[in-house]
C-alpha cells in the first residue's frame, strides 16, 4: 500500500481541459502513450545511514507508543475507567448480538431461503453451508468448508483480503483518474510502474507532495522493512483478538471481523441490527469483486503494459479493435 500511495507530481506539466473545445470527449480522455522513464544507475538503498535510521524509527513509533502507554500510569488509569463501564457495555453488546441473530433469521440473505450461486437451477448444495455467515451462497465445490473451524478461518481470511483489495483498488485507480482528468499530473500514475520505478532506485514523493519523501527516497528493501514494522501492531492486535486494545482502556463490543465501537465504527453504522447484517453482505460482495478486479489489473498490466483506466477508455472509444481478443491476436 505504501507503494500505491507514493506518487510524485510533475511540476513541468500544465493542466488542460478535456471537456471544452474538443469534438470528442472520449478520445481526449484516452491518454497518449507515455515515454519510458530515463535509465538511472542507482542502488536499491542509496540513502545515508541517518535517513535509514530515521525511517526505521518512524515506522516503529506506533507499536512502541501503544506498548508504552499500556504500561504507564496513564494506561492503568484508562483501564480502571474502562472496567467501570465495561459491565454495562457487555450487557448492551449481548442485547445487540441477540437482535443481530434475529435479524439474520428474518433476512433474505441468510438461512435456507437465501439466494444461491446457481439461482433457480437445481443443485445439491452442501449441507454444512447453512447461511449463517454473510455471503454464503452455497458455493464450495472443493469442500474446503466441511470443517467448521476451517470454515471460520477461511471466512476471516476472506474478509481481511477483501478489505485490502478494496483499499488497494482505490490506490490504483484514483491517481490514474486524476492524472487523466488533469486534476494532478503525476510523474507516474500507473500503479505497477510505481513499484517498477522503485526497483530502478527512483525517488518518489509521498502522496504526491513535493519534497515529502519519507520512505519514497529509500530502496525496496528499506520499504519492505518499514511495512513489516508498521504492520506489527495491527497484526498483533488481530492475533490477540478484540481484547488487544483493553490495555489502552478501549473496549470493543463486537468480534474479530466486526469489532465495532467508536474506533472501528465512528459513524455508528451498526446501530440498526437489520441494516448492519445487510451491510455485511454488501461488504463481502464488493470485496470479492475487488479481488477479482485485481486479477484483471494484473492481467492487463502483463498484456498491455498500461493502467486499468487507460485500458477501459481505449476499449470504450473503440470496442471492436481494443478488446481481449485483439490483444491476444497481436501477441
PDB file of N, CA, C and O in Angstrom, residues 119-181:
ATOM      1  N   UNK A 119     -28.723 -19.805  -8.656  1.00  0.00           N
ATOM      2  CA  UNK A 119     -30.056 -19.264  -8.814  1.00  0.00           C
ATOM      3  C   UNK A 119     -31.132 -20.334  -8.750  1.00  0.00           C
ATOM      4  O   UNK A 119     -31.109 -21.203  -7.866  1.00  0.00           O
ATOM      5  N   UNK A 120     -32.059 -20.342  -9.703  1.00  0.00           N
ATOM      6  CA  UNK A 120     -33.160 -21.314  -9.668  1.00  0.00           C
ATOM      7  C   UNK A 120     -32.783 -22.711 -10.171  1.00  0.00           C
ATOM      8  O   UNK A 120     -33.597 -23.636 -10.077  1.00  0.00           O
ATOM      9  N   UNK A 121     -31.571 -22.878 -10.679  1.00  0.00           N
ATOM     10  CA  UNK A 121     -31.178 -24.183 -11.215  1.00  0.00           C
ATOM     11  C   UNK A 121     -31.040 -25.211 -10.094  1.00  0.00           C
ATOM     12  O   UNK A 121     -30.512 -24.898  -9.018  1.00  0.00           O
ATOM     13  N   UNK A 122     -31.510 -26.422 -10.293  1.00  0.00           N
ATOM     14  CA  UNK A 122     -31.398 -27.459  -9.243  1.00  0.00           C
ATOM     15  C   UNK A 122     -29.950 -27.876  -9.044  1.00  0.00           C
ATOM     16  O   UNK A 122     -29.200 -28.086  -9.994  1.00  0.00           O
ATOM     17  N   UNK A 123     -29.575 -28.017  -7.779  1.00  0.00           N
ATOM     18  CA  UNK A 123     -28.202 -28.384  -7.449  1.00  0.00           C
ATOM     19  C   UNK A 123     -28.175 -28.894  -6.013  1.00  0.00           C
ATOM     20  O   UNK A 123     -28.892 -28.390  -5.135  1.00  0.00           O
ATOM     21  N   UNK A 124     -27.344 -29.885  -5.771  1.00  0.00           N
ATOM     22  CA  UNK A 124     -27.224 -30.466  -4.433  1.00  0.00           C
ATOM     23  C   UNK A 124     -26.195 -29.651  -3.633  1.00  0.00           C
ATOM     24  O   UNK A 124     -25.003 -29.941  -3.643  1.00  0.00           O
ATOM     25  N   UNK A 125     -26.689 -28.615  -2.955  1.00  0.00           N
ATOM     26  CA  UNK A 125     -25.797 -27.727  -2.215  1.00  0.00           C
ATOM     27  C   UNK A 125     -25.300 -28.408  -0.943  1.00  0.00           C
ATOM     28  O   UNK A 125     -26.010 -29.225  -0.336  1.00  0.00           O
ATOM     29  N   UNK A 126     -24.068 -28.095  -0.509  1.00  0.00           N
ATOM     30  CA  UNK A 126     -23.512 -28.721   0.698  1.00  0.00           C
ATOM     31  C   UNK A 126     -24.385 -28.445   1.922  1.00  0.00           C
ATOM     32  O   UNK A 126     -24.796 -27.307   2.160  1.00  0.00           O
ATOM     33  N   UNK A 127     -24.631 -29.469   2.706  1.00  0.00           N
ATOM     34  CA  UNK A 127     -25.482 -29.321   3.886  1.00  0.00           C
ATOM     35  C   UNK A 127     -24.807 -28.522   4.980  1.00  0.00           C
ATOM     36  O   UNK A 127     -25.477 -27.945   5.835  1.00  0.00           O
ATOM     37  N   UNK A 128     -23.468 -28.496   4.975  1.00  0.00           N
ATOM     38  CA  UNK A 128     -22.763 -27.784   6.031  1.00  0.00           C
ATOM     39  C   UNK A 128     -22.742 -26.268   5.813  1.00  0.00           C
ATOM     40  O   UNK A 128     -22.320 -25.526   6.692  1.00  0.00           O
ATOM     41  N   UNK A 129     -23.157 -25.808   4.643  1.00  0.00           N
ATOM     42  CA  UNK A 129     -23.286 -24.371   4.408  1.00  0.00           C
ATOM     43  C   UNK A 129     -24.726 -23.973   4.699  1.00  0.00           C
ATOM     44  O   UNK A 129     -25.622 -24.141   3.866  1.00  0.00           O
ATOM     45  N   UNK A 130     -24.948 -23.460   5.895  1.00  0.00           N
ATOM     46  CA  UNK A 130     -26.308 -23.192   6.376  1.00  0.00           C
ATOM     47  C   UNK A 130     -26.742 -21.746   6.219  1.00  0.00           C
ATOM     48  O   UNK A 130     -27.864 -21.405   6.564  1.00  0.00           O
ATOM     49  N   UNK A 131     -25.847 -20.878   5.727  1.00  0.00           N
ATOM     50  CA  UNK A 131     -26.217 -19.484   5.551  1.00  0.00           C
ATOM     51  C   UNK A 131     -26.091 -18.648   6.803  1.00  0.00           C
ATOM     52  O   UNK A 131     -26.723 -17.600   6.913  1.00  0.00           O
ATOM     53  N   UNK A 132     -25.268 -19.084   7.741  1.00  0.00           N
ATOM     54  CA  UNK A 132     -25.073 -18.319   8.973  1.00  0.00           C
ATOM     55  C   UNK A 132     -24.168 -17.115   8.763  1.00  0.00           C
ATOM     56  O   UNK A 132     -24.301 -16.105   9.445  1.00  0.00           O
ATOM     57  N   UNK A 133     -23.231 -17.216   7.809  1.00  0.00           N
ATOM     58  CA  UNK A 133     -22.281 -16.134   7.574  1.00  0.00           C
ATOM     59  C   UNK A 133     -22.691 -15.319   6.350  1.00  0.00           C
ATOM     60  O   UNK A 133     -23.305 -15.841   5.418  1.00  0.00           O
ATOM     61  N   UNK A 134     -22.339 -14.023   6.337  1.00  0.00           N
ATOM     62  CA  UNK A 134     -22.683 -13.194   5.174  1.00  0.00           C
ATOM     63  C   UNK A 134     -21.942 -13.652   3.927  1.00  0.00           C
ATOM     64  O   UNK A 134     -20.773 -14.037   3.984  1.00  0.00           O
ATOM     65  N   UNK A 135     -22.642 -13.619   2.794  1.00  0.00           N
ATOM     66  CA  UNK A 135     -22.023 -14.001   1.537  1.00  0.00           C
ATOM     67  C   UNK A 135     -21.993 -15.483   1.273  1.00  0.00           C
ATOM     68  O   UNK A 135     -21.326 -15.928   0.336  1.00  0.00           O
ATOM     69  N   UNK A 136     -22.723 -16.265   2.068  1.00  0.00           N
ATOM     70  CA  UNK A 136     -22.768 -17.719   1.871  1.00  0.00           C
ATOM     71  C   UNK A 136     -23.835 -18.033   0.822  1.00  0.00           C
ATOM     72  O   UNK A 136     -25.032 -18.013   1.106  1.00  0.00           O
ATOM     73  N   UNK A 137     -23.379 -18.331  -0.396  1.00  0.00           N
ATOM     74  CA  UNK A 137     -24.291 -18.669  -1.485  1.00  0.00           C
ATOM     75  C   UNK A 137     -24.264 -20.159  -1.799  1.00  0.00           C
ATOM     76  O   UNK A 137     -24.736 -20.588  -2.854  1.00  0.00           O
ATOM     77  N   UNK A 138     -23.705 -20.954  -0.884  1.00  0.00           N
ATOM     78  CA  UNK A 138     -23.675 -22.389  -1.097  1.00  0.00           C
ATOM     79  C   UNK A 138     -22.599 -22.860  -2.045  1.00  0.00           C
ATOM     80  O   UNK A 138     -22.673 -23.981  -2.552  1.00  0.00           O
ATOM     81  N   UNK A 139     -21.594 -22.029  -2.285  1.00  0.00           N
ATOM     82  CA  UNK A 139     -20.535 -22.384  -3.231  1.00  0.00           C
ATOM     83  C   UNK A 139     -19.340 -22.942  -2.469  1.00  0.00           C
ATOM     84  O   UNK A 139     -18.692 -22.237  -1.695  1.00  0.00           O
ATOM     85  N   UNK A 140     -19.042 -24.217  -2.698  1.00  0.00           N
ATOM     86  CA  UNK A 140     -17.860 -24.850  -2.114  1.00  0.00           C
ATOM     87  C   UNK A 140     -17.587 -26.135  -2.874  1.00  0.00           C
ATOM     88  O   UNK A 140     -17.712 -27.228  -2.344  1.00  0.00           O
ATOM     89  N   UNK A 141     -17.223 -25.991  -4.138  1.00  0.00           N
ATOM     90  CA  UNK A 141     -17.026 -27.156  -4.998  1.00  0.00           C
ATOM     91  C   UNK A 141     -15.812 -27.979  -4.563  1.00  0.00           C
ATOM     92  O   UNK A 141     -15.713 -29.166  -4.879  1.00  0.00           O
ATOM     93  N   UNK A 142     -14.879 -27.359  -3.810  1.00  0.00           N
ATOM     94  CA  UNK A 142     -13.686 -28.075  -3.367  1.00  0.00           C
ATOM     95  C   UNK A 142     -13.842 -28.663  -1.972  1.00  0.00           C
ATOM     96  O   UNK A 142     -12.946 -29.357  -1.497  1.00  0.00           O
ATOM     97  N   UNK A 143     -14.958 -28.391  -1.323  1.00  0.00           N
ATOM     98  CA  UNK A 143     -15.193 -28.932   0.008  1.00  0.00           C
ATOM     99  C   UNK A 143     -14.273 -28.379   1.080  1.00  0.00           C
ATOM    100  O   UNK A 143     -13.952 -29.077   2.048  1.00  0.00           O
ATOM    101  N   UNK A 144     -13.865 -27.134   0.953  1.00  0.00           N
ATOM    102  CA  UNK A 144     -12.931 -26.541   1.914  1.00  0.00           C
ATOM    103  C   UNK A 144     -13.591 -26.189   3.240  1.00  0.00           C
ATOM    104  O   UNK A 144     -12.894 -25.945   4.219  1.00  0.00           O
ATOM    105  N   UNK A 145     -14.913 -26.129   3.263  1.00  0.00           N
ATOM    106  CA  UNK A 145     -15.615 -25.650   4.459  1.00  0.00           C
ATOM    107  C   UNK A 145     -16.282 -26.766   5.256  1.00  0.00           C
ATOM    108  O   UNK A 145     -17.144 -26.481   6.089  1.00  0.00           O
ATOM    109  N   UNK A 146     -15.905 -27.993   5.022  1.00  0.00           N
ATOM    110  CA  UNK A 146     -16.527 -29.090   5.760  1.00  0.00           C
ATOM    111  C   UNK A 146     -16.204 -29.017   7.248  1.00  0.00           C
ATOM    112  O   UNK A 146     -17.045 -29.310   8.093  1.00  0.00           O
ATOM    113  N   UNK A 147     -14.985 -28.631   7.553  1.00  0.00           N
ATOM    114  CA  UNK A 147     -14.580 -28.467   8.946  1.00  0.00           C
ATOM    115  C   UNK A 147     -15.038 -27.089   9.428  1.00  0.00           C
ATOM    116  O   UNK A 147     -14.614 -26.072   8.860  1.00  0.00           O
ATOM    117  N   UNK A 148     -15.893 -26.997  10.453  1.00  0.00           N
ATOM    118  CA  UNK A 148     -16.397 -25.693  10.916  1.00  0.00           C
ATOM    119  C   UNK A 148     -15.285 -24.731  11.320  1.00  0.00           C
ATOM    120  O   UNK A 148     -15.367 -23.525  11.048  1.00  0.00           O
ATOM    121  N   UNK A 149     -14.230 -25.251  11.956  1.00  0.00           N
ATOM    122  CA  UNK A 149     -13.123 -24.387  12.362  1.00  0.00           C
ATOM    123  C   UNK A 149     -12.393 -23.826  11.143  1.00  0.00           C
ATOM    124  O   UNK A 149     -12.043 -22.636  11.103  1.00  0.00           O
ATOM    125  N   UNK A 150     -12.173 -24.681  10.146  1.00  0.00           N
ATOM    126  CA  UNK A 150     -11.523 -24.218   8.917  1.00  0.00           C
ATOM    127  C   UNK A 150     -12.417 -23.229   8.175  1.00  0.00           C
ATOM    128  O   UNK A 150     -11.931 -22.241   7.605  1.00  0.00           O
ATOM    129  N   UNK A 151     -13.725 -23.478   8.182  1.00  0.00           N
ATOM    130  CA  UNK A 151     -14.677 -22.585   7.529  1.00  0.00           C
ATOM    131  C   UNK A 151     -14.601 -21.187   8.127  1.00  0.00           C
ATOM    132  O   UNK A 151     -14.544 -20.178   7.408  1.00  0.00           O
ATOM    133  N   UNK A 152     -14.565 -21.084   9.445  1.00  0.00           N
ATOM    134  CA  UNK A 152     -14.481 -19.789  10.110  1.00  0.00           C
ATOM    135  C   UNK A 152     -13.148 -19.112   9.811  1.00  0.00           C
ATOM    136  O   UNK A 152     -13.083 -17.894   9.588  1.00  0.00           O
ATOM    137  N   UNK A 153     -12.090 -19.909   9.763  1.00  0.00           N
ATOM    138  CA  UNK A 153     -10.773 -19.351   9.462  1.00  0.00           C
ATOM    139  C   UNK A 153     -10.722 -18.794   8.047  1.00  0.00           C
ATOM    140  O   UNK A 153     -10.214 -17.689   7.826  1.00  0.00           O
ATOM    141  N   UNK A 154     -11.280 -19.537   7.093  1.00  0.00           N
ATOM    142  CA  UNK A 154     -11.299 -19.056   5.710  1.00  0.00           C
ATOM    143  C   UNK A 154     -12.153 -17.797   5.573  1.00  0.00           C
ATOM    144  O   UNK A 154     -11.815 -16.891   4.796  1.00  0.00           O
ATOM    145  N   UNK A 155     -13.236 -17.742   6.325  1.00  0.00           N
ATOM    146  CA  UNK A 155     -14.076 -16.542   6.266  1.00  0.00           C
ATOM    147  C   UNK A 155     -13.316 -15.334   6.805  1.00  0.00           C
ATOM    148  O   UNK A 155     -13.397 -14.236   6.249  1.00  0.00           O
ATOM    149  N   UNK A 156     -12.579 -15.527   7.900  1.00  0.00           N
ATOM    150  CA  UNK A 156     -11.778 -14.431   8.444  1.00  0.00           C
ATOM    151  C   UNK A 156     -10.750 -13.944   7.431  1.00  0.00           C
ATOM    152  O   UNK A 156     -10.557 -12.728   7.263  1.00  0.00           O
ATOM    153  N   UNK A 157     -10.101 -14.881   6.747  1.00  0.00           N
ATOM    154  CA  UNK A 157      -9.115 -14.507   5.735  1.00  0.00           C
ATOM    155  C   UNK A 157      -9.776 -13.788   4.561  1.00  0.00           C
ATOM    156  O   UNK A 157      -9.204 -12.845   4.007  1.00  0.00           O
ATOM    157  N   UNK A 158     -10.953 -14.247   4.178  1.00  0.00           N
ATOM    158  CA  UNK A 158     -11.636 -13.619   3.043  1.00  0.00           C
ATOM    159  C   UNK A 158     -12.020 -12.180   3.361  1.00  0.00           C
ATOM    160  O   UNK A 158     -11.841 -11.287   2.515  1.00  0.00           O
ATOM    161  N   UNK A 159     -12.532 -11.942   4.559  1.00  0.00           N
ATOM    162  CA  UNK A 159     -12.876 -10.580   4.966  1.00  0.00           C
ATOM    163  C   UNK A 159     -11.627  -9.697   4.948  1.00  0.00           C
ATOM    164  O   UNK A 159     -11.644  -8.558   4.447  1.00  0.00           O
ATOM    165  N   UNK A 160     -10.526 -10.217   5.483  1.00  0.00           N
ATOM    166  CA  UNK A 160      -9.287  -9.455   5.543  1.00  0.00           C
ATOM    167  C   UNK A 160      -8.790  -9.093   4.148  1.00  0.00           C
ATOM    168  O   UNK A 160      -8.472  -7.928   3.862  1.00  0.00           O
ATOM    169  N   UNK A 161      -8.740 -10.079   3.244  1.00  0.00           N
ATOM    170  CA  UNK A 161      -8.251  -9.816   1.897  1.00  0.00           C
ATOM    171  C   UNK A 161      -9.231  -8.963   1.086  1.00  0.00           C
ATOM    172  O   UNK A 161      -8.804  -8.199   0.210  1.00  0.00           O
ATOM    173  N   UNK A 162     -10.516  -9.087   1.362  1.00  0.00           N
ATOM    174  CA  UNK A 162     -11.496  -8.250   0.672  1.00  0.00           C
ATOM    175  C   UNK A 162     -11.270  -6.786   0.989  1.00  0.00           C
ATOM    176  O   UNK A 162     -11.312  -5.921   0.096  1.00  0.00           O
ATOM    177  N   UNK A 163     -11.036  -6.482   2.247  1.00  0.00           N
ATOM    178  CA  UNK A 163     -10.825  -5.087   2.638  1.00  0.00           C
ATOM    179  C   UNK A 163      -9.530  -4.536   2.066  1.00  0.00           C
ATOM    180  O   UNK A 163      -9.478  -3.389   1.623  1.00  0.00           O
ATOM    181  N   UNK A 164      -8.480  -5.344   2.067  1.00  0.00           N
ATOM    182  CA  UNK A 164      -7.233  -4.907   1.452  1.00  0.00           C
ATOM    183  C   UNK A 164      -7.420  -4.671  -0.045  1.00  0.00           C
ATOM    184  O   UNK A 164      -6.870  -3.707  -0.605  1.00  0.00           O
ATOM    185  N   UNK A 165      -8.162  -5.549  -0.711  1.00  0.00           N
ATOM    186  CA  UNK A 165      -8.365  -5.402  -2.159  1.00  0.00           C
ATOM    187  C   UNK A 165      -9.146  -4.142  -2.477  1.00  0.00           C
ATOM    188  O   UNK A 165      -8.839  -3.443  -3.456  1.00  0.00           O
ATOM    189  N   UNK A 166     -10.150  -3.813  -1.666  1.00  0.00           N
ATOM    190  CA  UNK A 166     -10.928  -2.594  -1.914  1.00  0.00           C
ATOM    191  C   UNK A 166     -10.073  -1.352  -1.710  1.00  0.00           C
ATOM    192  O   UNK A 166     -10.139  -0.401  -2.507  1.00  0.00           O
ATOM    193  N   UNK A 167      -9.260  -1.335  -0.655  1.00  0.00           N
ATOM    194  CA  UNK A 167      -8.371  -0.200  -0.422  1.00  0.00           C
ATOM    195  C   UNK A 167      -7.335  -0.082  -1.536  1.00  0.00           C
ATOM    196  O   UNK A 167      -7.053   1.023  -2.036  1.00  0.00           O
ATOM    197  N   UNK A 168      -6.751  -1.202  -1.937  1.00  0.00           N
ATOM    198  CA  UNK A 168      -5.733  -1.183  -2.983  1.00  0.00           C
ATOM    199  C   UNK A 168      -6.322  -0.750  -4.325  1.00  0.00           C
ATOM    200  O   UNK A 168      -5.644  -0.085  -5.119  1.00  0.00           O
ATOM    201  N   UNK A 169      -7.574  -1.097  -4.596  1.00  0.00           N
ATOM    202  CA  UNK A 169      -8.215  -0.681  -5.854  1.00  0.00           C
ATOM    203  C   UNK A 169      -8.321   0.830  -5.924  1.00  0.00           C
ATOM    204  O   UNK A 169      -8.081   1.438  -6.980  1.00  0.00           O
ATOM    205  N   UNK A 170      -8.680   1.454  -4.800  1.00  0.00           N
ATOM    206  CA  UNK A 170      -8.718   2.921  -4.773  1.00  0.00           C
ATOM    207  C   UNK A 170      -7.328   3.495  -5.030  1.00  0.00           C
ATOM    208  O   UNK A 170      -7.167   4.469  -5.770  1.00  0.00           O
ATOM    209  N   UNK A 171      -6.312   2.889  -4.404  1.00  0.00           N
ATOM    210  CA  UNK A 171      -4.952   3.373  -4.594  1.00  0.00           C
ATOM    211  C   UNK A 171      -4.456   3.208  -6.013  1.00  0.00           C
ATOM    212  O   UNK A 171      -3.595   3.962  -6.471  1.00  0.00           O
ATOM    213  N   UNK A 172      -4.988   2.242  -6.743  1.00  0.00           N
ATOM    214  CA  UNK A 172      -4.571   2.020  -8.127  1.00  0.00           C
ATOM    215  C   UNK A 172      -5.339   2.893  -9.113  1.00  0.00           C
ATOM    216  O   UNK A 172      -4.785   3.350 -10.113  1.00  0.00           O
ATOM    217  N   UNK A 173      -6.619   3.135  -8.841  1.00  0.00           N
ATOM    218  CA  UNK A 173      -7.480   3.825  -9.800  1.00  0.00           C
ATOM    219  C   UNK A 173      -7.461   5.346  -9.659  1.00  0.00           C
ATOM    220  O   UNK A 173      -7.414   6.074 -10.662  1.00  0.00           O
ATOM    221  N   UNK A 174      -7.515   5.840  -8.426  1.00  0.00           N
ATOM    222  CA  UNK A 174      -7.664   7.279  -8.221  1.00  0.00           C
ATOM    223  C   UNK A 174      -6.514   8.089  -8.809  1.00  0.00           C
ATOM    224  O   UNK A 174      -6.754   9.085  -9.510  1.00  0.00           O
ATOM    225  N   UNK A 175      -5.232   7.738  -8.564  1.00  0.00           N
ATOM    226  CA  UNK A 175      -4.156   8.538  -9.178  1.00  0.00           C
ATOM    227  C   UNK A 175      -4.225   8.572 -10.699  1.00  0.00           C
ATOM    228  O   UNK A 175      -3.982   9.617 -11.310  1.00  0.00           O
ATOM    229  N   UNK A 176      -4.576   7.452 -11.310  1.00  0.00           N
ATOM    230  CA  UNK A 176      -4.656   7.432 -12.773  1.00  0.00           C
ATOM    231  C   UNK A 176      -5.810   8.286 -13.274  1.00  0.00           C
ATOM    232  O   UNK A 176      -5.674   9.005 -14.272  1.00  0.00           O
ATOM    233  N   UNK A 177      -6.949   8.238 -12.582  1.00  0.00           N
ATOM    234  CA  UNK A 177      -8.097   9.066 -12.978  1.00  0.00           C
ATOM    235  C   UNK A 177      -7.762  10.548 -12.838  1.00  0.00           C
ATOM    236  O   UNK A 177      -8.055  11.357 -13.735  1.00  0.00           O
ATOM    237  N   UNK A 178      -7.146  10.929 -11.718  1.00  0.00           N
ATOM    238  CA  UNK A 178      -6.791  12.334 -11.505  1.00  0.00           C
ATOM    239  C   UNK A 178      -5.807  12.819 -12.553  1.00  0.00           C
ATOM    240  O   UNK A 178      -5.890  13.967 -13.015  1.00  0.00           O
ATOM    241  N   UNK A 179      -4.883  11.982 -12.946  1.00  0.00           N
ATOM    242  CA  UNK A 179      -3.904  12.367 -13.962  1.00  0.00           C
ATOM    243  C   UNK A 179      -4.558  12.529 -15.327  1.00  0.00           C
ATOM    244  O   UNK A 179      -4.257  13.468 -16.063  1.00  0.00           O
ATOM    245  N   UNK A 180      -5.467  11.626 -15.674  1.00  0.00           N
ATOM    246  CA  UNK A 180      -6.134  11.704 -16.976  1.00  0.00           C
ATOM    247  C   UNK A 180      -7.037  12.927 -17.058  1.00  0.00           C
ATOM    248  O   UNK A 180      -7.111  13.615 -18.083  1.00  0.00           O
ATOM    249  N   UNK A 181      -7.732  13.240 -15.966  1.00  0.00           N
ATOM    250  CA  UNK A 181      -8.627  14.396 -15.949  1.00  0.00           C
ATOM    251  C   UNK A 181      -7.874  15.719 -15.861  1.00  0.00           C
ATOM    252  O   UNK A 181      -8.461  16.782 -16.058  1.00  0.00           O
TER     253      UNK A 181
END
